[in-house]
């Protein structure tokens, strides 16, 4: 069967990554988390003093972009994808609320986006991938054969992120998370380059009231339909 590109875009914390990972496993495709790449760039900034009081030293980051190498490795036990920043496993550190607070600002920078997009296109060269993010179906792979745009209410998304952070041992504050979700929605939708928006040919999926199983059945049905047409 011909391999396709599956682009999954949508608002923050609506379960895109979990869904994209599970879909990739089900159909035997590789999974790529584009948000993790922007998070890794943000972590690099934080560790190297390129962010002070919420302000990014844009010129210093531009000059140091060539020092940032992001790759993905499969966890030998779980098979999950691990984000590597300059060969170091940063999967845990990039998910902190500190990184979440700065990542959308870093992701508005044109030179950061162009570099990430180039690497993302390289990852999709042989097709057979699922990639999730904000601009995958609109900018990175405008010709992707399957595009899904996911959404859920801000409150449902904040609760999911709260549960996720609690499960990993953090002690999050729900209101702070809700505020962060709303703030990122705003930055992502209003930025000049590649703003978050549904591609005209993307399938809309509101999963506020859907179980993971219902969601997966829906995705597989769409996948089977589209690959039959290819
Ligand atoms: O996990 P969550 O959906 O909250 O976010 P993420 O996918 O880890 O992405 C983190 C941030 O990176 C987003 O809030 C966007 O600001 C940015 N991003 C982007 O601009 N373009 C992408 N393709 C992916 C993420």
Short mmCIF file of C-alpha atoms and ligand atoms in Angstrom, two decimals:
data_model
loop_
_atom_site.label_atom_id
_atom_site.label_comp_id
_atom_site.label_asym_id
_atom_site.label_seq_id
_atom_site.Cartn_x
_atom_site.Cartn_y
_atom_site.Cartn_z
CA UNK A 1 0.00 0.00 0.00
CA UNK A 2 1.30 3.48 -0.85
CA UNK A 3 2.62 5.40 2.15
CA UNK A 4 1.18 8.78 2.94
CA UNK A 5 1.93 11.76 5.19
CA UNK A 6 -0.43 12.32 8.10
CA UNK A 7 -0.44 15.89 9.46
CA UNK A 8 -2.10 16.50 12.82
CA UNK A 9 -2.50 20.12 13.91
CA UNK A 10 -4.43 21.81 16.65
CA UNK A 11 -4.51 23.74 19.87
CA UNK A 12 -2.14 23.08 22.76
CA UNK A 13 -2.87 20.19 25.11
CA UNK A 14 -5.70 18.67 23.13
CA UNK A 15 -4.03 15.28 23.14
CA UNK A 16 -2.51 15.55 19.68
CA UNK A 17 0.74 13.86 20.62
CA UNK A 18 -0.87 10.89 22.35
CA UNK A 19 -3.24 10.49 19.43
CA UNK A 20 -0.52 10.88 16.79
CA UNK A 21 1.74 8.38 18.57
CA UNK A 22 -1.03 5.80 18.85
CA UNK A 23 -2.06 6.29 15.23
CA UNK A 24 1.56 5.87 14.06
CA UNK A 25 1.85 2.64 16.04
CA UNK A 26 -1.43 1.35 14.62
CA UNK A 27 -0.57 1.96 11.00
CA UNK A 28 3.17 1.20 11.33
CA UNK A 29 4.39 4.73 10.58
CA UNK A 30 7.10 6.84 12.24
CA UNK A 31 5.95 9.56 14.62
CA UNK A 32 7.47 13.05 14.83
CA UNK A 33 6.58 15.66 17.44
CA UNK A 34 7.30 19.07 15.90
CA UNK A 35 6.37 20.87 19.14
CA UNK A 36 9.18 19.02 20.91
CA UNK A 37 11.62 20.67 18.50
CA UNK A 38 10.44 24.19 19.43
CA UNK A 39 10.56 23.14 23.08
CA UNK A 40 14.15 21.92 22.68
CA UNK A 41 15.19 25.25 21.14
CA UNK A 42 13.53 26.99 24.11
CA UNK A 43 15.37 24.77 26.58
CA UNK A 44 18.65 25.58 24.82
CA UNK A 45 17.87 29.30 25.27
CA UNK A 46 17.07 28.85 28.96
CA UNK A 47 20.20 26.86 29.67
CA UNK A 48 22.44 29.30 27.84
CA UNK A 49 21.21 32.53 29.35
CA UNK A 50 19.42 33.63 26.17
CA UNK A 51 16.20 34.36 28.06
CA UNK A 52 16.07 36.91 30.86
CA UNK A 53 12.87 37.97 32.60
CA UNK A 54 10.81 36.47 29.79
CA UNK A 55 12.76 38.26 27.06
CA UNK A 56 14.62 36.36 24.36
CA UNK A 57 17.99 37.64 23.20
CA UNK A 58 17.01 37.20 19.56
CA UNK A 59 20.34 38.13 17.99
CA UNK A 60 22.30 35.84 20.31
CA UNK A 61 19.94 32.97 19.47
CA UNK A 62 20.24 33.67 15.75
CA UNK A 63 24.03 33.49 16.07
CA UNK A 64 23.87 30.20 17.98
CA UNK A 65 21.26 28.35 15.90
CA UNK A 66 24.05 26.27 14.32
CA UNK A 67 24.82 24.86 17.80
CA UNK A 68 21.35 23.36 18.12
CA UNK A 69 20.94 19.81 16.84
CA UNK A 70 17.64 18.09 17.48
CA UNK A 71 17.05 14.43 16.78
CA UNK A 72 14.64 11.73 17.89
CA UNK A 73 15.57 8.35 19.33
CA UNK A 74 13.33 5.39 20.13
CA UNK A 75 13.19 4.44 23.83
CA UNK A 76 14.52 0.85 23.91
CA UNK A 77 11.91 -0.19 26.52
CA UNK A 78 8.70 1.59 25.56
CA UNK A 79 9.48 2.28 21.92
CA UNK A 80 8.39 5.89 22.49
CA UNK A 81 10.20 8.69 20.77
CA UNK A 82 12.76 10.58 22.88
CA UNK A 83 13.76 14.13 21.99
CA UNK A 84 17.53 14.63 21.92
CA UNK A 85 19.18 18.04 22.12
CA UNK A 86 22.82 17.79 21.04
CA UNK A 87 22.73 14.06 21.84
CA UNK A 88 21.28 14.55 25.34
CA UNK A 89 17.89 13.12 26.30
CA UNK A 90 15.79 16.21 27.13
CA UNK A 91 12.37 14.55 26.90
CA UNK A 92 11.55 15.31 30.55
CA UNK A 93 12.99 18.82 30.75
CA UNK A 94 11.23 20.15 27.63
CA UNK A 95 7.80 19.38 29.16
CA UNK A 96 8.19 21.69 32.19
CA UNK A 97 5.84 24.63 32.70
CA UNK A 98 8.88 26.97 32.48
CA UNK A 99 9.51 25.81 28.91
CA UNK A 100 5.76 25.91 28.13
CA UNK A 101 5.68 29.55 29.20
CA UNK A 102 8.38 30.61 26.74
CA UNK A 103 8.00 28.20 23.82
CA UNK A 104 5.34 30.07 21.87
CA UNK A 105 7.46 33.21 21.85
CA UNK A 106 10.47 31.29 20.60
CA UNK A 107 8.24 29.69 17.95
CA UNK A 108 7.31 33.10 16.51
CA UNK A 109 10.91 33.73 15.36
CA UNK A 110 11.28 33.40 11.60
CA UNK A 111 14.81 31.92 11.63
CA UNK A 112 13.78 29.32 14.22
CA UNK A 113 10.74 28.31 12.15
CA UNK A 114 12.59 28.10 8.84
CA UNK A 115 15.28 25.88 10.38
CA UNK A 116 12.73 23.59 12.05
CA UNK A 117 10.58 23.36 8.92
CA UNK A 118 13.56 22.34 6.82
CA UNK A 119 14.39 19.53 9.27
CA UNK A 120 10.72 18.46 9.43
CA UNK A 121 10.47 18.20 5.63
CA UNK A 122 13.58 16.05 5.64
CA UNK A 123 11.87 13.70 8.14
CA UNK A 124 8.95 13.28 5.75
CA UNK A 125 11.02 12.64 2.63
CA UNK A 126 10.12 8.96 2.42
CA UNK A 127 6.52 9.48 3.64
CA UNK A 128 5.03 6.95 6.07
CA UNK A 129 5.04 9.47 8.92
CA UNK A 130 2.65 11.05 11.37
CA UNK A 131 3.72 14.54 12.46
CA UNK A 132 1.87 16.76 14.88
CA UNK A 133 2.08 20.48 15.50
CA UNK A 134 0.50 23.78 14.52
CA UNK A 135 1.44 24.29 10.89
CA UNK A 136 2.08 20.80 9.58
CA UNK A 137 -0.91 20.65 7.21
CA UNK A 138 -0.68 24.33 6.22
CA UNK A 139 3.05 25.02 5.84
CA UNK A 140 5.33 22.03 6.42
CA UNK A 141 3.41 19.51 4.30
CA UNK A 142 0.66 21.38 2.44
CA UNK A 143 0.26 18.32 0.20
CA UNK A 144 -0.14 15.82 3.04
CA UNK A 145 -2.68 13.19 2.01
CA UNK A 146 -4.35 13.13 5.45
CA UNK A 147 -4.79 16.25 7.55
CA UNK A 148 -6.54 16.41 10.89
CA UNK A 149 -7.24 19.55 12.89
CA UNK A 150 -7.90 18.77 16.54
CA UNK A 151 -9.62 20.94 19.07
CA UNK A 152 -11.27 20.79 22.52
CA UNK A 153 -12.37 23.46 24.98
CA UNK A 154 -9.60 25.34 26.86
CA UNK A 155 -10.89 23.99 30.21
CA UNK A 156 -10.80 20.36 29.05
CA UNK A 157 -7.29 20.89 27.69
CA UNK A 158 -6.03 22.54 30.90
CA UNK A 159 -7.43 19.66 32.94
CA UNK A 160 -5.65 17.14 30.70
CA UNK A 161 -2.34 18.99 31.07
CA UNK A 162 -2.91 19.21 34.85
CA UNK A 163 -3.44 15.43 35.03
CA UNK A 164 -0.35 14.82 32.92
CA UNK A 165 1.91 17.01 35.11
CA UNK A 166 0.45 15.48 38.29
CA UNK A 167 1.07 11.98 36.97
CA UNK A 168 4.75 12.74 36.51
CA UNK A 169 5.07 14.00 40.09
CA UNK A 170 4.80 17.78 39.60
CA UNK A 171 2.44 19.86 41.74
CA UNK A 172 0.74 22.03 39.16
CA UNK A 173 -1.74 24.84 39.65
CA UNK A 174 -4.84 24.44 37.44
CA UNK A 175 -5.45 28.18 36.98
CA UNK A 176 -1.85 28.80 35.97
CA UNK A 177 -2.13 26.02 33.37
CA UNK A 178 -5.43 27.34 32.02
CA UNK A 179 -3.88 30.77 31.67
CA UNK A 180 -0.89 29.28 29.85
CA UNK A 181 -3.15 27.31 27.48
CA UNK A 182 -5.16 30.44 26.63
CA UNK A 183 -2.08 32.56 26.22
CA UNK A 184 -0.44 30.06 23.87
CA UNK A 185 -3.67 29.76 21.84
CA UNK A 186 -3.59 33.50 21.39
CA UNK A 187 0.10 33.71 20.40
CA UNK A 188 -0.20 30.70 18.07
CA UNK A 189 -3.27 32.03 16.27
CA UNK A 190 -2.12 35.61 15.86
CA UNK A 191 1.55 35.23 14.93
CA UNK A 192 2.59 36.46 11.51
CA UNK A 193 4.42 33.38 10.25
CA UNK A 194 2.50 30.12 9.94
CA UNK A 195 -0.28 30.97 12.40
CA UNK A 196 -2.32 28.11 13.79
CA UNK A 197 -5.32 27.63 11.55
CA UNK A 198 -7.23 24.75 10.06
CA UNK A 199 -6.16 23.92 6.50
CA UNK A 200 -9.16 24.05 4.15
CA UNK A 201 -8.80 20.36 3.37
CA UNK A 202 -8.21 19.21 6.99
CA UNK A 203 -10.71 16.99 8.78
CA UNK A 204 -12.00 18.65 11.95
CA UNK A 205 -11.90 16.61 15.15
CA UNK A 206 -13.37 18.06 18.37
CA UNK A 207 -12.45 15.52 21.01
CA UNK A 208 -13.88 17.29 24.10
CA UNK A 209 -16.32 14.44 24.63
CA UNK A 210 -14.61 11.55 22.90
CA UNK A 211 -12.84 8.60 24.50
CA UNK A 212 -9.40 7.64 23.19
CA UNK A 213 -10.90 4.52 21.68
CA UNK A 214 -13.62 6.43 19.81
CA UNK A 215 -10.99 8.81 18.55
CA UNK A 216 -8.72 6.02 17.32
CA UNK A 217 -11.59 4.27 15.53
CA UNK A 218 -12.43 7.52 13.78
CA UNK A 219 -8.80 8.10 12.73
CA UNK A 220 -8.33 4.55 11.42
CA UNK A 221 -11.55 4.81 9.45
CA UNK A 222 -10.32 8.04 7.83
CA UNK A 223 -6.88 6.53 7.20
CA UNK A 224 -8.32 3.44 5.51
CA UNK A 225 -10.59 5.56 3.36
CA UNK A 226 -7.80 7.88 2.26
CA UNK A 227 -5.19 5.22 1.57
CA UNK A 228 -7.70 3.32 -0.55
CA UNK A 229 -8.18 6.45 -2.65
CA UNK A 230 -4.41 7.04 -3.12
O1 LIG B 1 1.92 19.69 23.78
P1 LIG B 1 1.31 20.98 23.38
O2 LIG B 1 0.24 20.83 22.34
O3 LIG B 1 0.89 21.82 24.51
O4 LIG B 1 2.43 21.85 22.69
P2 LIG B 1 3.57 21.34 21.76
O5 LIG B 1 3.04 20.58 20.60
O6 LIG B 1 4.61 20.71 22.60
O7 LIG B 1 4.13 22.72 21.17
C1 LIG B 1 4.66 23.71 22.01
C2 LIG B 1 4.55 25.08 21.34
O8 LIG B 1 5.41 25.11 20.18
C3 LIG B 1 3.18 25.47 20.84
O9 LIG B 1 2.40 26.12 21.82
C4 LIG B 1 3.50 26.40 19.67
O10 LIG B 1 3.69 27.73 20.15
C5 LIG B 1 4.82 25.89 19.16
N1 LIG B 1 4.70 25.08 17.93
C6 LIG B 1 4.67 25.71 16.72
O11 LIG B 1 4.70 26.93 16.67
N2 LIG B 1 4.63 24.99 15.56
C7 LIG B 1 4.58 23.66 15.60
N3 LIG B 1 4.57 22.98 14.44
C8 LIG B 1 4.58 22.98 16.82
C9 LIG B 1 4.62 23.71 18.00
#
